[in-house]
Structure formats: C-alpha cells, structure tokens
mmCIF file of C-alpha atoms in Angstrom:
data_model
loop_
_atom_site.group_PDB
_atom_site.id
_atom_site.type_symbol
_atom_site.label_atom_id
_atom_site.label_comp_id
_atom_site.label_asym_id
_atom_site.label_seq_id
_atom_site.Cartn_x
_atom_site.Cartn_y
_atom_site.Cartn_z
ATOM 1 C CA MET A 1 0.000 0.000 0.000
ATOM 2 C CA HIS A 2 1.377 3.398 -1.029
ATOM 3 C CA PRO A 3 1.728 6.064 1.674
ATOM 4 C CA ARG A 4 -0.792 8.864 1.658
ATOM 5 C CA ARG A 5 0.153 12.200 0.122
ATOM 6 C CA ILE A 6 -0.836 15.089 2.377
ATOM 7 C CA ILE A 7 -0.323 18.797 1.828
ATOM 8 C CA HIS A 8 -0.598 21.400 4.574
ATOM 9 C CA ILE A 9 -1.132 24.917 3.237
ATOM 10 C CA ASP A 10 -0.509 27.828 5.607
ATOM 11 C CA MET A 11 -1.012 31.416 4.463
ATOM 12 C CA ASP A 12 1.864 33.703 5.461
ATOM 13 C CA ALA A 13 0.862 36.234 8.169
ATOM 14 C CA PHE A 14 -2.609 36.073 6.606
ATOM 15 C CA TYR A 15 -4.572 38.942 8.198
ATOM 16 C CA ALA A 16 -1.565 41.273 8.164
ATOM 17 C CA SER A 17 -0.680 40.334 4.577
ATOM 18 C CA VAL A 18 -4.232 41.111 3.415
ATOM 19 C CA GLU A 19 -3.977 44.532 5.062
ATOM 20 C CA GLN A 20 -0.602 45.221 3.447
ATOM 21 C CA ARG A 21 -1.967 44.093 0.081
ATOM 22 C CA ASP A 22 -5.010 46.375 0.309
ATOM 23 C CA HIS A 23 -3.157 49.340 1.857
ATOM 24 C CA PRO A 24 0.151 49.886 0.006
ATOM 25 C CA GLU A 25 1.250 52.464 2.576
ATOM 26 C CA LEU A 26 1.560 49.601 5.113
ATOM 27 C CA ARG A 27 3.976 47.545 3.012
ATOM 28 C CA GLY A 28 7.371 47.169 4.629
ATOM 29 C CA LEU A 29 6.073 48.426 7.977
ATOM 30 C CA PRO A 30 5.635 46.418 11.211
ATOM 31 C CA VAL A 31 1.857 45.831 11.249
ATOM 32 C CA ALA A 32 -0.343 44.273 13.924
ATOM 33 C CA VAL A 33 -3.968 43.410 13.248
ATOM 34 C CA GLY A 34 -5.943 43.869 16.451
ATOM 35 C CA GLY A 35 -6.881 46.371 19.103
ATOM 36 C CA SER A 36 -4.343 48.918 20.304
ATOM 37 C CA ARG A 37 -6.266 49.603 23.523
ATOM 38 C CA GLU A 38 -4.753 48.718 26.879
ATOM 39 C CA ARG A 39 -6.469 45.326 27.025
ATOM 40 C CA GLY A 40 -6.269 44.631 23.303
ATOM 41 C CA VAL A 41 -4.556 41.631 21.788
ATOM 42 C CA VAL A 42 -2.646 41.022 18.552
ATOM 43 C CA ALA A 43 -4.641 38.819 16.153
ATOM 44 C CA ALA A 44 -1.846 38.705 13.562
ATOM 45 C CA ALA A 45 1.550 40.290 12.990
ATOM 46 C CA SER A 46 3.391 41.027 9.757
ATOM 47 C CA TYR A 47 6.847 39.544 9.288
ATOM 48 C CA GLU A 48 8.321 43.013 9.803
ATOM 49 C CA ALA A 49 6.670 43.065 13.252
ATOM 50 C CA ARG A 50 7.714 39.499 14.044
ATOM 51 C CA ARG A 51 11.363 40.518 13.782
ATOM 52 C CA PHE A 52 10.786 42.563 16.940
ATOM 53 C CA GLY A 53 9.239 39.561 18.726
ATOM 54 C CA VAL A 54 5.598 40.572 18.137
ATOM 55 C CA ARG A 55 3.347 37.496 17.939
ATOM 56 C CA SER A 56 -0.342 36.696 17.612
ATOM 57 C CA ALA A 57 -2.244 36.444 20.932
ATOM 58 C CA MET A 58 0.278 38.830 22.526
ATOM 59 C CA PRO A 59 -1.236 41.662 24.608
ATOM 60 C CA SER A 60 -1.117 44.888 22.609
ATOM 61 C CA VAL A 61 0.766 46.757 25.353
ATOM 62 C CA THR A 62 3.526 44.122 25.229
ATOM 63 C CA ALA A 63 3.655 44.309 21.436
ATOM 64 C CA ARG A 64 3.952 48.111 21.542
ATOM 65 C CA ARG A 65 6.746 47.820 24.098
ATOM 66 C CA LYS A 66 8.660 45.425 21.840
ATOM 67 C CA CYS A 67 8.076 47.559 18.762
ATOM 68 C CA PRO A 68 7.297 51.248 19.409
ATOM 69 C CA GLU A 69 6.811 51.842 15.654
ATOM 70 C CA LEU A 70 4.130 49.141 15.435
ATOM 71 C CA VAL A 71 1.119 50.130 13.311
ATOM 72 C CA PHE A 72 -2.174 48.737 14.635
ATOM 73 C CA VAL A 73 -4.902 48.004 12.088
ATOM 74 C CA PRO A 74 -8.462 47.023 13.086
ATOM 75 C CA PRO A 75 -9.429 43.553 11.796
ATOM 76 C CA ARG A 76 -11.740 43.159 8.782
ATOM 77 C CA PHE A 77 -12.983 39.613 9.255
ATOM 78 C CA GLU A 78 -15.494 39.752 6.392
ATOM 79 C CA VAL A 79 -12.611 40.485 3.998
ATOM 80 C CA TYR A 80 -10.477 37.676 5.445
ATOM 81 C CA LYS A 81 -13.395 35.235 5.144
ATOM 82 C CA ALA A 82 -13.951 36.210 1.499
ATOM 83 C CA VAL A 83 -10.252 35.684 0.651
ATOM 84 C CA SER A 84 -10.263 32.384 2.555
ATOM 85 C CA LEU A 85 -13.208 31.142 0.476
ATOM 86 C CA GLN A 86 -11.401 32.200 -2.696
ATOM 87 C CA ILE A 87 -8.365 30.139 -1.629
ATOM 88 C CA ARG A 88 -10.566 27.184 -0.684
ATOM 89 C CA GLY A 89 -12.006 27.307 -4.210
ATOM 90 C CA ILE A 90 -8.478 26.801 -5.548
ATOM 91 C CA PHE A 91 -7.999 23.779 -3.278
ATOM 92 C CA ALA A 92 -11.267 22.269 -4.561
ATOM 93 C CA GLU A 93 -9.894 22.207 -8.095
ATOM 94 C CA PHE A 94 -7.312 19.658 -6.947
ATOM 95 C CA THR A 95 -9.096 17.502 -4.336
ATOM 96 C CA PRO A 96 -12.415 17.209 -2.496
ATOM 97 C CA LEU A 97 -10.540 16.061 0.627
ATOM 98 C CA ILE A 98 -9.957 19.446 2.303
ATOM 99 C CA GLU A 99 -9.872 19.896 6.078
ATOM 100 C CA PRO A 100 -9.817 23.591 6.978
ATOM 101 C CA LEU A 101 -8.208 24.317 10.353
ATOM 102 C CA SER A 102 -8.912 28.063 10.283
ATOM 103 C CA LEU A 103 -9.276 30.813 7.707
ATOM 104 C CA ASP A 104 -5.584 30.634 6.828
ATOM 105 C CA GLU A 105 -4.628 26.955 6.872
ATOM 106 C CA ALA A 106 -5.891 23.568 5.704
ATOM 107 C CA TYR A 107 -4.903 19.963 5.102
ATOM 108 C CA LEU A 108 -5.397 18.443 1.648
ATOM 109 C CA ASP A 109 -5.264 14.731 0.850
ATOM 110 C CA VAL A 110 -4.036 14.486 -2.750
ATOM 111 C CA THR A 111 -3.311 10.727 -2.808
ATOM 112 C CA GLU A 112 -6.090 10.564 -5.398
ATOM 113 C CA ASN A 113 -6.547 13.984 -6.994
ATOM 114 C CA LEU A 114 -8.720 15.661 -9.601
ATOM 115 C CA GLN A 115 -5.742 16.666 -11.758
ATOM 116 C CA GLY A 116 -4.376 13.127 -12.074
ATOM 117 C CA ALA A 117 -0.986 14.399 -10.899
ATOM 118 C CA ALA A 118 1.491 11.806 -9.685
ATOM 119 C CA SER A 119 3.450 14.218 -7.492
ATOM 120 C CA ALA A 120 2.076 15.919 -4.376
ATOM 121 C CA THR A 121 4.994 18.343 -4.586
ATOM 122 C CA GLU A 122 3.896 19.396 -8.066
ATOM 123 C CA ILE A 123 0.335 19.948 -6.806
ATOM 124 C CA ALA A 124 1.618 22.063 -3.901
ATOM 125 C CA GLN A 125 3.658 24.169 -6.359
ATOM 126 C CA ARG A 126 0.604 24.682 -8.582
ATOM 127 C CA ILE A 127 -1.608 25.638 -5.630
ATOM 128 C CA ARG A 128 0.901 28.173 -4.310
ATOM 129 C CA ALA A 129 1.272 29.703 -7.771
ATOM 130 C CA ARG A 130 -2.519 29.955 -8.202
ATOM 131 C CA ILE A 131 -2.942 31.577 -4.777
ATOM 132 C CA LYS A 132 -0.287 34.154 -5.613
ATOM 133 C CA GLU A 133 -1.779 34.838 -9.036
ATOM 134 C CA GLU A 134 -5.385 35.187 -7.823
ATOM 135 C CA THR A 135 -4.958 36.829 -4.402
ATOM 136 C CA ARG A 136 -1.481 38.446 -4.565
ATOM 137 C CA LEU A 137 -0.707 36.666 -1.280
ATOM 138 C CA THR A 138 1.917 34.046 -0.480
ATOM 139 C CA ALA A 139 1.376 30.629 1.051
ATOM 140 C CA SER A 140 3.795 28.120 2.522
ATOM 141 C CA ALA A 141 3.247 24.427 1.871
ATOM 142 C CA GLY A 142 4.377 21.244 3.563
ATOM 143 C CA VAL A 143 4.175 17.889 1.791
ATOM 144 C CA SER A 144 4.443 14.546 3.565
ATOM 145 C CA TYR A 145 2.842 11.169 4.164
ATOM 146 C CA ASN A 146 0.809 12.251 7.212
ATOM 147 C CA LYS A 147 -0.778 15.340 8.738
ATOM 148 C CA PHE A 148 1.709 15.794 11.575
ATOM 149 C CA LEU A 149 4.745 15.887 9.288
ATOM 150 C CA ALA A 150 2.995 17.966 6.599
ATOM 151 C CA LYS A 151 2.281 20.671 9.188
ATOM 152 C CA LEU A 152 5.888 20.595 10.412
ATOM 153 C CA ALA A 153 7.069 20.839 6.813
ATOM 154 C CA SER A 154 4.945 23.911 6.006
ATOM 155 C CA ASP A 155 6.546 25.745 8.921
ATOM 156 C CA HIS A 156 10.076 24.777 7.907
ATOM 157 C CA ARG A 157 10.603 27.251 5.051
ATOM 158 C CA LYS A 158 8.248 30.093 5.980
ATOM 159 C CA PRO A 159 7.440 32.523 4.524
ATOM 160 C CA ASP A 160 6.628 31.673 0.891
ATOM 161 C CA GLY A 161 8.276 28.254 1.159
ATOM 162 C CA LEU A 162 7.767 24.633 0.156
ATOM 163 C CA PHE A 163 9.292 21.693 2.005
ATOM 164 C CA VAL A 164 8.857 17.952 1.542
ATOM 165 C CA ILE A 165 9.345 15.257 4.205
ATOM 166 C CA THR A 166 9.546 11.841 2.555
ATOM 167 C CA PRO A 167 8.868 8.523 4.348
ATOM 168 C CA ARG A 168 12.626 7.929 4.462
ATOM 169 C CA MET A 169 13.241 11.366 6.053
ATOM 170 C CA GLY A 170 10.341 11.337 8.548
ATOM 171 C CA PRO A 171 11.699 9.604 11.677
ATOM 172 C CA ALA A 172 15.110 11.320 11.420
ATOM 173 C CA PHE A 173 13.483 14.737 10.903
ATOM 174 C CA VAL A 174 11.499 14.307 14.121
ATOM 175 C CA GLU A 175 14.572 13.185 16.106
ATOM 176 C CA THR A 176 16.306 16.563 16.136
ATOM 177 C CA LEU A 177 13.198 18.715 16.551
ATOM 178 C CA PRO A 178 12.655 20.481 19.921
ATOM 179 C CA VAL A 179 9.443 19.200 21.529
ATOM 180 C CA GLY A 180 8.090 22.757 21.648
ATOM 181 C CA ARG A 181 7.928 22.689 17.821
ATOM 182 C CA PHE A 182 5.644 19.645 17.750
ATOM 183 C CA HIS A 183 2.071 20.421 16.729
ATOM 184 C CA GLY A 184 -0.074 19.502 19.729
ATOM 185 C CA VAL A 185 2.639 20.296 22.297
ATOM 186 C CA GLY A 186 1.850 23.702 23.820
ATOM 187 C CA PRO A 187 4.092 25.780 26.104
ATOM 188 C CA ALA A 188 2.851 24.137 29.320
ATOM 189 C CA THR A 189 3.285 20.588 27.940
ATOM 190 C CA SER A 190 6.688 21.493 26.527
ATOM 191 C CA ALA A 191 7.777 22.770 29.962
ATOM 192 C CA ARG A 192 6.464 19.581 31.592
ATOM 193 C CA MET A 193 8.373 17.417 29.094
ATOM 194 C CA GLN A 194 11.570 19.331 29.726
ATOM 195 C CA GLN A 195 11.136 18.803 33.468
ATOM 196 C CA LEU A 196 11.079 15.079 32.650
ATOM 197 C CA GLY A 197 14.291 15.386 30.617
ATOM 198 C CA ILE A 198 12.531 15.288 27.231
ATOM 199 C CA HIS A 199 13.880 18.086 25.022
ATOM 200 C CA CYS A 200 13.769 16.711 21.479
ATOM 201 C CA GLY A 201 12.078 14.064 19.358
ATOM 202 C CA LEU A 202 14.785 11.481 20.004
ATOM 203 C CA GLU A 203 14.326 11.797 23.784
ATOM 204 C CA LEU A 204 10.552 11.629 23.376
ATOM 205 C CA ARG A 205 10.903 8.458 21.301
ATOM 206 C CA ALA A 206 12.987 6.877 24.079
ATOM 207 C CA GLN A 207 9.980 6.943 26.454
ATOM 208 C CA THR A 208 7.597 4.024 26.797
ATOM 209 C CA LEU A 209 3.925 4.324 25.953
ATOM 210 C CA GLY A 210 3.067 3.669 29.606
ATOM 211 C CA PHE A 211 5.363 6.444 30.826
ATOM 212 C CA LEU A 212 3.856 9.001 28.442
ATOM 213 C CA GLN A 213 0.286 7.999 29.322
ATOM 214 C CA GLN A 214 1.119 8.221 33.013
ATOM 215 C CA HIS A 215 2.364 11.799 32.653
ATOM 216 C CA PHE A 216 0.181 13.115 29.808
ATOM 217 C CA GLY A 217 -2.989 11.038 29.958
ATOM 218 C CA LYS A 218 -4.792 10.346 26.684
ATOM 219 C CA ALA A 219 -2.376 12.576 24.758
ATOM 220 C CA GLY A 220 0.465 10.203 25.712
ATOM 221 C CA ALA A 221 -0.331 7.796 22.862
ATOM 222 C CA TYR A 222 -0.302 10.649 20.339
ATOM 223 C CA TYR A 223 3.118 11.806 21.564
ATOM 224 C CA TYR A 224 4.427 8.208 21.477
ATOM 225 C CA TRP A 225 3.547 7.775 17.809
ATOM 226 C CA ILE A 226 4.470 11.205 16.440
ATOM 227 C CA ALA A 227 7.940 10.782 17.966
ATOM 228 C CA ARG A 228 8.216 7.903 15.472
ATOM 229 C CA GLY A 229 6.844 9.956 12.580
ATOM 230 C CA VAL A 230 3.550 8.029 12.691
ATOM 231 C CA ASP A 231 0.166 9.771 12.419
ATOM 232 C CA ASP A 232 -2.827 7.828 11.069
ATOM 233 C CA ARG A 233 -5.384 10.649 11.344
ATOM 234 C CA PRO A 234 -7.244 11.032 8.039
ATOM 235 C CA VAL A 235 -7.956 14.351 6.355
ATOM 236 C CA ARG A 236 -11.586 14.954 7.333
ATOM 237 C CA PRO A 237 -13.512 17.265 4.993
ATOM 238 C CA ASP A 238 -16.605 16.967 7.204
ATOM 239 C CA ARG A 239 -14.722 17.935 10.361
ATOM 240 C CA ILE A 240 -17.065 19.769 12.707
ATOM 241 C CA ARG A 241 -15.481 21.802 15.440
ATOM 242 C CA LYS A 242 -17.226 21.153 18.751
ATOM 243 C CA SER A 243 -15.637 23.977 20.707
ATOM 244 C CA VAL A 244 -13.402 27.033 20.448
ATOM 245 C CA GLY A 245 -10.985 27.704 23.284
ATOM 246 C CA ALA A 246 -7.797 29.404 24.393
ATOM 247 C CA GLU A 247 -5.756 29.372 27.560
ATOM 248 C CA ASN A 248 -2.700 31.025 29.003
ATOM 249 C CA THR A 249 -0.147 29.811 31.545
ATOM 250 C CA PHE A 250 1.354 32.644 33.592
ATOM 251 C CA ALA A 251 4.985 33.171 34.538
ATOM 252 C CA ALA A 252 3.894 34.089 38.084
ATOM 253 C CA ASP A 253 0.833 32.735 39.922
ATOM 254 C CA LEU A 254 -2.137 35.082 40.281
ATOM 255 C CA SER A 255 -3.806 35.536 43.656
ATOM 256 C CA THR A 256 -6.222 38.467 43.296
ATOM 257 C CA LEU A 257 -9.441 38.797 41.333
ATOM 258 C CA SER A 258 -8.291 42.019 39.674
ATOM 259 C CA ALA A 259 -5.079 40.375 38.429
ATOM 260 C CA ALA A 260 -6.997 37.329 37.170
ATOM 261 C CA ARG A 261 -9.597 39.533 35.464
ATOM 262 C CA ALA A 262 -6.874 41.470 33.621
ATOM 263 C CA ALA A 263 -5.015 38.276 32.686
ATOM 264 C CA LEU A 264 -8.203 36.784 31.240
ATOM 265 C CA GLN A 265 -8.672 39.608 28.704
ATOM 266 C CA PRO A 266 -6.165 38.381 26.054
ATOM 267 C CA VAL A 267 -7.643 34.868 26.363
ATOM 268 C CA ILE A 268 -11.161 36.215 25.755
ATOM 269 C CA ASP A 269 -9.833 38.276 22.840
ATOM 270 C CA LYS A 270 -8.245 35.247 21.224
ATOM 271 C CA VAL A 271 -11.442 33.170 21.468
ATOM 272 C CA TRP A 272 -13.565 36.017 20.146
ATOM 273 C CA HIS A 273 -11.169 36.675 17.233
ATOM 274 C CA TYR A 274 -11.672 33.055 16.158
ATOM 275 C CA CYS A 275 -15.466 33.354 16.499
ATOM 276 C CA GLU A 276 -15.466 36.568 14.455
ATOM 277 C CA GLY A 277 -13.123 35.181 11.824
ATOM 278 C CA THR A 278 -15.062 31.969 11.234
ATOM 279 C CA GLY A 279 -18.609 33.123 11.973
ATOM 280 C CA VAL A 280 -19.187 30.478 14.653
ATOM 281 C CA ARG A 281 -21.100 31.282 17.819
ATOM 282 C CA GLY A 282 -21.752 29.212 20.947
ATOM 283 C CA ARG A 283 -24.215 29.021 23.804
ATOM 284 C CA THR A 284 -21.942 27.503 26.466
ATOM 285 C CA VAL A 285 -19.033 29.393 28.033
ATOM 286 C CA THR A 286 -16.619 27.383 30.186
ATOM 287 C CA LEU A 287 -13.897 28.807 32.395
ATOM 288 C CA LYS A 288 -10.904 26.645 33.278
ATOM 289 C CA VAL A 289 -8.631 27.423 36.216
ATOM 290 C CA LYS A 290 -5.445 25.524 37.005
ATOM 291 C CA TYR A 291 -3.875 26.180 40.383
ATOM 292 C CA ALA A 292 -0.239 26.239 41.460
ATOM 293 C CA ASP A 293 -0.429 22.591 42.565
ATOM 294 C CA PHE A 294 -1.851 21.611 39.113
ATOM 295 C CA SER A 295 -5.329 20.902 40.516
ATOM 296 C CA GLN A 296 -8.104 22.194 38.288
ATOM 297 C CA ALA A 297 -11.558 23.755 38.508
ATOM 298 C CA THR A 298 -14.055 24.461 35.725
ATOM 299 C CA ARG A 299 -17.270 26.469 35.693
ATOM 300 C CA SER A 300 -19.771 26.621 32.808
ATOM 301 C CA ARG A 301 -22.768 28.703 31.844
ATOM 302 C CA THR A 302 -25.205 27.963 29.000
ATOM 303 C CA THR A 303 -27.470 30.660 27.588
ATOM 304 C CA ALA A 304 -30.699 30.399 25.581
ATOM 305 C CA VAL A 305 -29.117 32.107 22.552
ATOM 306 C CA PRO A 306 -25.514 32.086 21.325
ATOM 307 C CA VAL A 307 -23.024 34.603 22.712
ATOM 308 C CA ALA A 308 -23.303 37.472 20.225
ATOM 309 C CA SER A 309 -20.428 39.823 21.078
ATOM 310 C CA ARG A 310 -17.056 40.067 22.741
ATOM 311 C CA ASP A 311 -18.671 41.999 25.609
ATOM 312 C CA ASP A 312 -21.133 39.140 26.167
ATOM 313 C CA LEU A 313 -18.280 36.634 26.210
ATOM 314 C CA GLU A 314 -16.314 38.774 28.659
ATOM 315 C CA ARG A 315 -19.348 39.237 30.918
ATOM 316 C CA ALA A 316 -20.013 35.483 31.074
ATOM 317 C CA SER A 317 -16.327 34.644 31.628
ATOM 318 C CA ILE A 318 -15.875 37.195 34.415
ATOM 319 C CA LEU A 319 -19.025 36.007 36.213
ATOM 320 C CA LEU A 320 -17.629 32.477 36.188
ATOM 321 C CA LEU A 321 -14.251 33.761 37.372
ATOM 322 C CA GLU A 322 -15.816 35.714 40.246
ATOM 323 C CA SER A 323 -17.610 32.565 41.435
ATOM 324 C CA LEU A 324 -14.207 30.962 42.164
ATOM 325 C CA PHE A 325 -12.766 33.815 44.228
ATOM 326 C CA PRO A 326 -11.239 34.027 46.725
ATOM 327 C CA VAL A 327 -9.023 31.212 45.474
ATOM 328 C CA PRO A 328 -7.496 28.613 47.830
ATOM 329 C CA LYS A 329 -4.085 28.845 46.116
ATOM 330 C CA GLY A 330 -2.320 30.725 43.326
ATOM 331 C CA VAL A 331 -3.693 30.524 39.780
ATOM 332 C CA ARG A 332 -1.171 29.397 37.144
ATOM 333 C CA LEU A 333 -3.491 29.036 34.132
ATOM 334 C CA LEU A 334 -6.782 30.484 32.895
ATOM 335 C CA GLY A 335 -8.744 29.233 29.904
ATOM 336 C CA VAL A 336 -12.033 30.085 28.184
ATOM 337 C CA THR A 337 -13.952 27.757 25.876
ATOM 338 C CA VAL A 338 -17.105 28.388 23.873
ATOM 339 C CA SER A 339 -19.104 25.290 22.908
ATOM 340 C CA THR A 340 -22.574 24.199 21.733
ATOM 341 C CA LEU A 341 -21.544 25.872 18.487
ATOM 342 C CA THR A 342 -23.603 27.156 15.604
ATOM 343 C CA ASP A 343 -22.897 29.529 12.730
ATOM 344 C CA GLU A 344 -23.471 33.271 12.787
ATOM 345 C CA ARG A 345 -26.570 33.207 10.569
ATOM 346 C CA THR A 346 -28.296 30.541 12.665
ATOM 347 C CA ALA A 347 -27.374 32.463 15.820
ATOM 348 C CA THR A 348 -28.950 35.652 14.429
ATOM 349 C CA GLU A 349 -32.110 33.782 13.469
ATOM 350 C CA ALA A 350 -32.344 32.319 16.983
ATOM 351 C CA GLN A 351 -32.014 35.802 18.535
ATOM 352 C CA LEU A 352 -34.721 37.165 16.237
ATOM 353 C CA ARG A 353 -37.096 34.341 17.150
ATOM 354 C CA LEU A 354 -36.483 34.983 20.839
ATOM 355 C CA SER A 355 -37.012 38.731 20.521
ATOM 356 C CA ILE A 356 -40.264 38.223 18.595
#
C-alpha cells in the first residue's frame, strides 16, 4: 500500500498580509492586526513586526513595548473570510478532501486527486502559484505522508516556502526537533516534558507508551507515535469543530481577582477573534482554572441564545471567574472555551425568534 500524500497549506501572516496588500502604505512596515487599547490583543503580525518579537495572541501593550513603531490596524474579518473562500475554491480544483483548520490553513489529501498528478509536490507548487496569481498573497506548503509531518514541513521554510518530508526522512526529521515545535505540544506541555528530561524528538521516542500515558494522559499515545513519525489521522472534509478555546499559563501565579480579570482579557480576545473570523457562535461558556499545585476547577454557563459579542463573552467569563474567588491557592493558568456551536446566521435567526 502506497503512503498517503498530504499537503498542509498555511497562508503567510494572513490577516496582516491582506492589510498590506489592500493598503500599500503599510507595506514594509511592522503591522499588527488587532486592538491597540490597553487590554487589546494582537490577532496577527506582519513579518516586519515578528522581527521585533511581536506574535499573535500577545497583549497589545507588550507588542507596543517590543516595537514602538508598530502600526495597529483594526481587523476586517469579512474580507479575510472572502479571501479564505477564494483560496478554498483553488484547493477544490485539486481535491475534495480538504480539512480547513482556520481561515488561513488547511490539510489536503491528494493521494487521489482531480488533476491526475502523480506528485504531491507538483500539486503544492501549482496551488501556491494559483494563490499568488489570484490573491497576490503568499502561502507556505508542507508535503508529507501524514498530517503531523505535513504541518511541520509547512513551517520549515516560511514565509513563501515549500518543504517535503519523505517517508525515508520522517523519523530522522522528528529526532532533532525540539518538543516545543511539535504540533499539539503547547508551552505548558513542553515545559512539563523538559522537566522530565525530554527536550527533542529522540528523547521523546525513548519513552515508553506507559510512561507518556502516566504523565500526559490520553495525549500520551499521540506523543508516542508522532515521535516515530507516525500519524494515522485522516484528512476529514466533514470535520465539525465542537468547541473554540484558548488558555494562558502565567509566569507568576495570580492571587487576586483584579489580576486574574486582567489576565483573562487576552484569552477572551483570542477566542472572540476566532469566532469573528469563522462566523461560529456558541451558547456555552466554560472557564478553566489551574492552580499552582496543578489541581483544576471548571465552571460553565449555558445561555438560551448564542453569545453574540465580545462583551457578552467577557461578561459570562468574568461572572464564572468571580464565582471561584477568593481562590485557595495561586492561579497558574486560565482558559475560556465556547461550545454548543452554531454559525453566525443561525445564531442571528435564533435571537430574532427569541425577541419576537
């Protein structure tokens, strides 16, 4: 049986690149898409801004401190959605097996493809050329025999790059990679792995399945296999997202409500940016709190109609946060998740029915 041929396409600094395309005066400048207010957050940063250490999900005040010349641009999610659909139309000319991850990235299974092309690399080259021709934007592509490695490959030559990881290269490529670069290993998990003496793929591969499950629960099996370059997850064109969430682990534990409330703002912003960008809305808001001793608490609230604005999301999240204070010990992590999802149009219809 031949290995699958998977392409991961990732648009380069998508929101910021659209703004620089549409506003020539921004080209060459460090640009951040997002709110410049005190509690704002960066939704996307141009490559000029990234050179100063500005990153998406970073509080705007931190970004401004890193780059005083930073130009903030308010997001135009309707424009980004329209461009995303245009790009998805290009994908559909090559394969029906498209799994969008967000507005700016997707997996494509081109093992069998509509162009009859024998080479996934050739298809990736054609797709990148078409995107550039039709949108005047650049995309990076990763080609491999599974989703995990294709995503790693797309990140390897950014921006405007193409990289291929063959079955022969896969296990060796993973060996030298820092665990923090693995898709699915966030900052907190990476720190935990390093505490256990696991710094790279080779050291992760040296661990037994039982050891990884003991320390990382259900995710342990995933880490065990990706350390070997193995990922059997199919590209799922019918993938339905069940929830949208974000969380942040703090360098110092929080002990007061005011500090926790302020720290929650960038998390709320990140969740709401995703909701705005994709048009999804949800009726259930869940707050996650992890304490200094790694114990956890969650609180949820479900409303009759979907959360319709960032202010509504903030209000619900803060109410849940207040219900946990005073806290028995320091707070090391806060997370917000929106679930019971629907799309924006259905949410509007539900609100209209309720108001009538």
